[in-house]
mmCIF file of C-alpha atoms and ligand atoms in Angstrom:
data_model
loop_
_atom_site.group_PDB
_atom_site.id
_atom_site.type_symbol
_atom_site.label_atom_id
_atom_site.label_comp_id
_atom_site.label_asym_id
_atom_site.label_seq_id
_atom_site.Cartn_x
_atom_site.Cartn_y
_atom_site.Cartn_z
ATOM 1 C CA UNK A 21 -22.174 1.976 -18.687
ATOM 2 C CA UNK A 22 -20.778 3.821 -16.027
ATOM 3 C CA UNK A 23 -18.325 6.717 -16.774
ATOM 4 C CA UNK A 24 -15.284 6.756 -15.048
ATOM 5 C CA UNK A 25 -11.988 8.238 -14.539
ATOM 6 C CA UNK A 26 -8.521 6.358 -14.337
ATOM 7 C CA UNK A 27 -5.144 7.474 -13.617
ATOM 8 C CA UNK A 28 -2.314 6.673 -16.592
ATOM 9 C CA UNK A 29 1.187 7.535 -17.071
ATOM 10 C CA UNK A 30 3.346 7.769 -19.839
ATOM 11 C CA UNK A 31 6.667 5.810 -18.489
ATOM 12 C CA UNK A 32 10.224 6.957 -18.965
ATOM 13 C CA UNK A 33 11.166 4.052 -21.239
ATOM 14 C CA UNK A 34 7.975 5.814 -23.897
ATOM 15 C CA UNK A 35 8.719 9.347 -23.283
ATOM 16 C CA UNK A 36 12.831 8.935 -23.940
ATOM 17 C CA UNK A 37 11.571 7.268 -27.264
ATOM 18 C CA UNK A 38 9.399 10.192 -28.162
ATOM 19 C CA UNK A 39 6.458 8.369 -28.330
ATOM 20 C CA UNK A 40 3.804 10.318 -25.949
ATOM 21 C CA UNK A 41 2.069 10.930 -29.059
ATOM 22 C CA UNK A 42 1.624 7.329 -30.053
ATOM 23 C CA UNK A 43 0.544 6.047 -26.699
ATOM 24 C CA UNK A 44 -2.146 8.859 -26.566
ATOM 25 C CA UNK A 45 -3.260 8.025 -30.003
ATOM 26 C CA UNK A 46 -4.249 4.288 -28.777
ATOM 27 C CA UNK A 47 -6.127 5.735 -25.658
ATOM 28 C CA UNK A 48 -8.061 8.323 -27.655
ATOM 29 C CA UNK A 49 -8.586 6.063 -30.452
ATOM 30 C CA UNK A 50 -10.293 3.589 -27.501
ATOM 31 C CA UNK A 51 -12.911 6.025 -26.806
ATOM 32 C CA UNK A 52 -11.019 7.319 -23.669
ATOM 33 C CA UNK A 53 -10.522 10.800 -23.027
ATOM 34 C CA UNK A 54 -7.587 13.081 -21.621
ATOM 35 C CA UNK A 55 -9.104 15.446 -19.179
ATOM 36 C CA UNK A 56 -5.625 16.161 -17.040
ATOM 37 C CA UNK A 57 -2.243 15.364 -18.292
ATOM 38 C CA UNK A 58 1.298 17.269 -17.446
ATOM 39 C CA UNK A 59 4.849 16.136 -18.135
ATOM 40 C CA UNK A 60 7.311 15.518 -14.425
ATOM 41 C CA UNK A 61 9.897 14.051 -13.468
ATOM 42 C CA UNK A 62 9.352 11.951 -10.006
ATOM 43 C CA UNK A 63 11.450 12.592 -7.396
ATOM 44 C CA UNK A 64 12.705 8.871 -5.292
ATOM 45 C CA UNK A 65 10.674 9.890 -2.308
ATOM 46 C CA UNK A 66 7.408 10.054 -5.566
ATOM 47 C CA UNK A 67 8.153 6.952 -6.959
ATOM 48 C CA UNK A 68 8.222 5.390 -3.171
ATOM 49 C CA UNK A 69 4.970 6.924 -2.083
ATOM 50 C CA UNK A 70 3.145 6.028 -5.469
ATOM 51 C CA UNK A 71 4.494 2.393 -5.598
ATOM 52 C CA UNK A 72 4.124 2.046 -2.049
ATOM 53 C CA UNK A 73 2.008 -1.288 -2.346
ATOM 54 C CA UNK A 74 4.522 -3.168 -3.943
ATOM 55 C CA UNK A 75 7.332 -1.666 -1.443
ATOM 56 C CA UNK A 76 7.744 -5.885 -0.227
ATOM 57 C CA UNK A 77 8.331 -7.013 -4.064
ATOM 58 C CA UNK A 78 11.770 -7.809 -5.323
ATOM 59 C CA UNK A 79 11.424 -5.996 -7.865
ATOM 60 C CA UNK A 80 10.588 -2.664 -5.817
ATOM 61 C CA UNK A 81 14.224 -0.759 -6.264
ATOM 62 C CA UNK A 82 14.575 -1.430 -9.985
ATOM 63 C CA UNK A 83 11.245 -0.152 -10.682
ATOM 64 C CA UNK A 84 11.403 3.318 -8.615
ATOM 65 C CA UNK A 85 15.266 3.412 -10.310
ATOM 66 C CA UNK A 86 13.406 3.243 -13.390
ATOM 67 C CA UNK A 87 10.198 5.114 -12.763
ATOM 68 C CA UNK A 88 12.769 8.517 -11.893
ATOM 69 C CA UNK A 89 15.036 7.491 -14.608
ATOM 70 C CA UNK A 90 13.067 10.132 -16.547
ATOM 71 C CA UNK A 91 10.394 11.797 -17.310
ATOM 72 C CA UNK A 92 6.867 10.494 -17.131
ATOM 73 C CA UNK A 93 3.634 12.105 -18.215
ATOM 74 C CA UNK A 94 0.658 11.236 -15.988
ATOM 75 C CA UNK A 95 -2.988 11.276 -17.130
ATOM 76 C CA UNK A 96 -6.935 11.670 -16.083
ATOM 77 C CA UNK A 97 -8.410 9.536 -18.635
ATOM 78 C CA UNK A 98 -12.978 9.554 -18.738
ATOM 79 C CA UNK A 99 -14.588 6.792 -20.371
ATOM 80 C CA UNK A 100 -17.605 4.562 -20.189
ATOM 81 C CA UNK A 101 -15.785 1.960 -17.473
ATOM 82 C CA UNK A 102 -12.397 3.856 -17.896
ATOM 83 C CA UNK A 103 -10.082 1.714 -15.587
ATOM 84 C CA UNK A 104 -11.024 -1.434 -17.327
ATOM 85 C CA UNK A 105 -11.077 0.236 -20.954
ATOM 86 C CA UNK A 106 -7.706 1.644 -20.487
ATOM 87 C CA UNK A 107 -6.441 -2.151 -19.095
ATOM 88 C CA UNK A 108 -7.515 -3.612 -22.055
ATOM 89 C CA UNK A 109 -6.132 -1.021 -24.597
ATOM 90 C CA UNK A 110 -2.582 -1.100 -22.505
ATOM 91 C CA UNK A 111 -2.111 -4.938 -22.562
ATOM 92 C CA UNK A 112 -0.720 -7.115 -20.027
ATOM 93 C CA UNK A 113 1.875 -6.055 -17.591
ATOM 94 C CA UNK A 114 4.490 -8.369 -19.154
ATOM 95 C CA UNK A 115 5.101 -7.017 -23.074
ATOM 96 C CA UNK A 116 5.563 -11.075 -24.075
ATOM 97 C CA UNK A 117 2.288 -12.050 -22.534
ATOM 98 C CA UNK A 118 -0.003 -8.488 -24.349
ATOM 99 C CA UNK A 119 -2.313 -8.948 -27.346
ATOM 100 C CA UNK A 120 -1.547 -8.207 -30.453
ATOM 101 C CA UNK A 121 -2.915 -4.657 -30.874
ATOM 102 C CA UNK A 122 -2.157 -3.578 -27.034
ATOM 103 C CA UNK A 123 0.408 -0.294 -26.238
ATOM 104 C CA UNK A 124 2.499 -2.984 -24.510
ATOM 105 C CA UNK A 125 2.780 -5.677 -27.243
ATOM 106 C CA UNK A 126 3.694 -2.638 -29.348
ATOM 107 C CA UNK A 127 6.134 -0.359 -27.615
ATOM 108 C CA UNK A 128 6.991 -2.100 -24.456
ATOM 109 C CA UNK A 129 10.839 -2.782 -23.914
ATOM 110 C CA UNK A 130 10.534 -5.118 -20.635
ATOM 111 C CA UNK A 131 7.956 -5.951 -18.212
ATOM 112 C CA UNK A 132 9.543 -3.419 -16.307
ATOM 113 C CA UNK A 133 9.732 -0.925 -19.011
ATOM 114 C CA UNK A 134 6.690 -1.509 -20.408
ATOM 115 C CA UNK A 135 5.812 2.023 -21.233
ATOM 116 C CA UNK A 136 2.348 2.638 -19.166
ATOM 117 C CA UNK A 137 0.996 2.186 -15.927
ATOM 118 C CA UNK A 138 -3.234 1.990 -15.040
ATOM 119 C CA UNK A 139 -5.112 1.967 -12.426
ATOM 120 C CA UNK A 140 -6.344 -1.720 -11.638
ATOM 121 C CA UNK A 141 -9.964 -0.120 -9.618
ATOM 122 C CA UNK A 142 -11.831 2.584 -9.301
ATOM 123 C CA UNK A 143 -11.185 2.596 -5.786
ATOM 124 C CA UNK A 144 -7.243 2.703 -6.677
ATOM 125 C CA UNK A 145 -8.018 4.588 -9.541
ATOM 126 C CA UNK A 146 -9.536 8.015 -7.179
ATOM 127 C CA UNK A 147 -6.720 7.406 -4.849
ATOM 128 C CA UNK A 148 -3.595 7.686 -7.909
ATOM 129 C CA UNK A 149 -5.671 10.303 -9.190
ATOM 130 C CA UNK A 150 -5.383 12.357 -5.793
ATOM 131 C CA UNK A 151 -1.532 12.048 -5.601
ATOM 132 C CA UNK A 152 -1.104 14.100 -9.106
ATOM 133 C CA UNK A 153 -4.152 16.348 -9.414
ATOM 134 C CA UNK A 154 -6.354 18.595 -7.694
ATOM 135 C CA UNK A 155 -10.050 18.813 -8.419
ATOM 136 C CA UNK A 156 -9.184 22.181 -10.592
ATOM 137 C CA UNK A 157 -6.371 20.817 -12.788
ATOM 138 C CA UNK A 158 -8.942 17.977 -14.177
ATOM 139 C CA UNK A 159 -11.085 19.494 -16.893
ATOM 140 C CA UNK A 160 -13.822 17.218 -18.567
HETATM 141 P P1 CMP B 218 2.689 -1.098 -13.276
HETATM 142 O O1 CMP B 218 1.360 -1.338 -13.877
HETATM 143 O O2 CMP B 218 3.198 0.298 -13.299
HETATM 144 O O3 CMP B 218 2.692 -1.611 -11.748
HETATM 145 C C1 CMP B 218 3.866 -2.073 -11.089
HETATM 146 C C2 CMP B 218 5.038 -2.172 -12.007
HETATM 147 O O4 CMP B 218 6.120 -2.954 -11.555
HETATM 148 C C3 CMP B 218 4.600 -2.864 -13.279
HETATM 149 O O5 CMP B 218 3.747 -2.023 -14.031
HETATM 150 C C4 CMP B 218 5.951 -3.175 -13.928
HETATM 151 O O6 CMP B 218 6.432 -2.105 -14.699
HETATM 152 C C5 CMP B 218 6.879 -3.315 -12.715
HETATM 153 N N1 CMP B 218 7.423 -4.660 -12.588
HETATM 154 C C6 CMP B 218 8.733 -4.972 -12.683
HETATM 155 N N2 CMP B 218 8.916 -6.284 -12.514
HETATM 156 C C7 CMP B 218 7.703 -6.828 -12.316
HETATM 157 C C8 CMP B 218 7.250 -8.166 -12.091
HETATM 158 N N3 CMP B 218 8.087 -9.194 -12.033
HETATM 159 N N4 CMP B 218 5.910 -8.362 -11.938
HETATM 160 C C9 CMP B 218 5.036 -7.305 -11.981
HETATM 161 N N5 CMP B 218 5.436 -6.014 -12.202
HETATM 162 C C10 CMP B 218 6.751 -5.798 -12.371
#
């Protein structure tokens, strides 16, 4: 199995209820490991750039209100086929459609809320990765 990285972040609706923790708990529990993390709060202009994909989406303004509503903490995570490992441990982007077991079927307030974001490729994964870390600040 190939080893990978993936980027993951801790969403405001998790860190306001003091669960950071928890949420890294699951991931290291799944075999995944931290190899960059830091705590920030995303400026509008962040949330914008990072989201930029979904820019088109109704939902685009609520979710960079709510991405900068506070802080988030954003993660390298390693694994044997990270980005899909990671996926599967966070549960489906809608809390009422996650598996039993999943961060999001757990801790998830709203599918907007819902506590985690992960990369959904490699390809996106080395690209999200870029916007929040240099090479040095990732440590495996
Ligand atoms: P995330 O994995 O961070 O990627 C885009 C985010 O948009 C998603 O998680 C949700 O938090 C948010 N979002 C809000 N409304 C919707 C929606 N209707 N469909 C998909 N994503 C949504």
């Amino acid at each position: 199995m190939a080893t990978e990285r993936t980027l993951s972040i801790i969403k405001p609706d998790a860190t306001r209820r003091n669960l950071t923790g928890k949420v890294v708990d699951r991931l290291e529990t799944a075999g995944l490991r931290v190899v960059a993390q830091k705590r920030l709060w995303l400026s509008q202009k962040q949330a914008e750039a990072f989201y930029a994909v979904h820019k088109e989406r109704p939902f685009f303004g609520d979710l960079v209100k709510f991405m900068t509503s506070g802080p988030v903490v954003v993660q390298v995570l390693e694994g044997a086929n990270a980005v899909a490992k990671n996926r599967e441990v966070m549960g489906a982007t809608d809390p009422k459609k996650a598996a039993p077991g999943t961060i999001r079927k757990d801790f998830a307030e709203s599918i907007e809320a819902n506590s985690v974001h992960g990369s959904d490729s490699p390809e996106n994964a080395a690209n999200e990765i870029k916007f929040f870390f240099s090479d040095t600040e990732i440590v495996g």
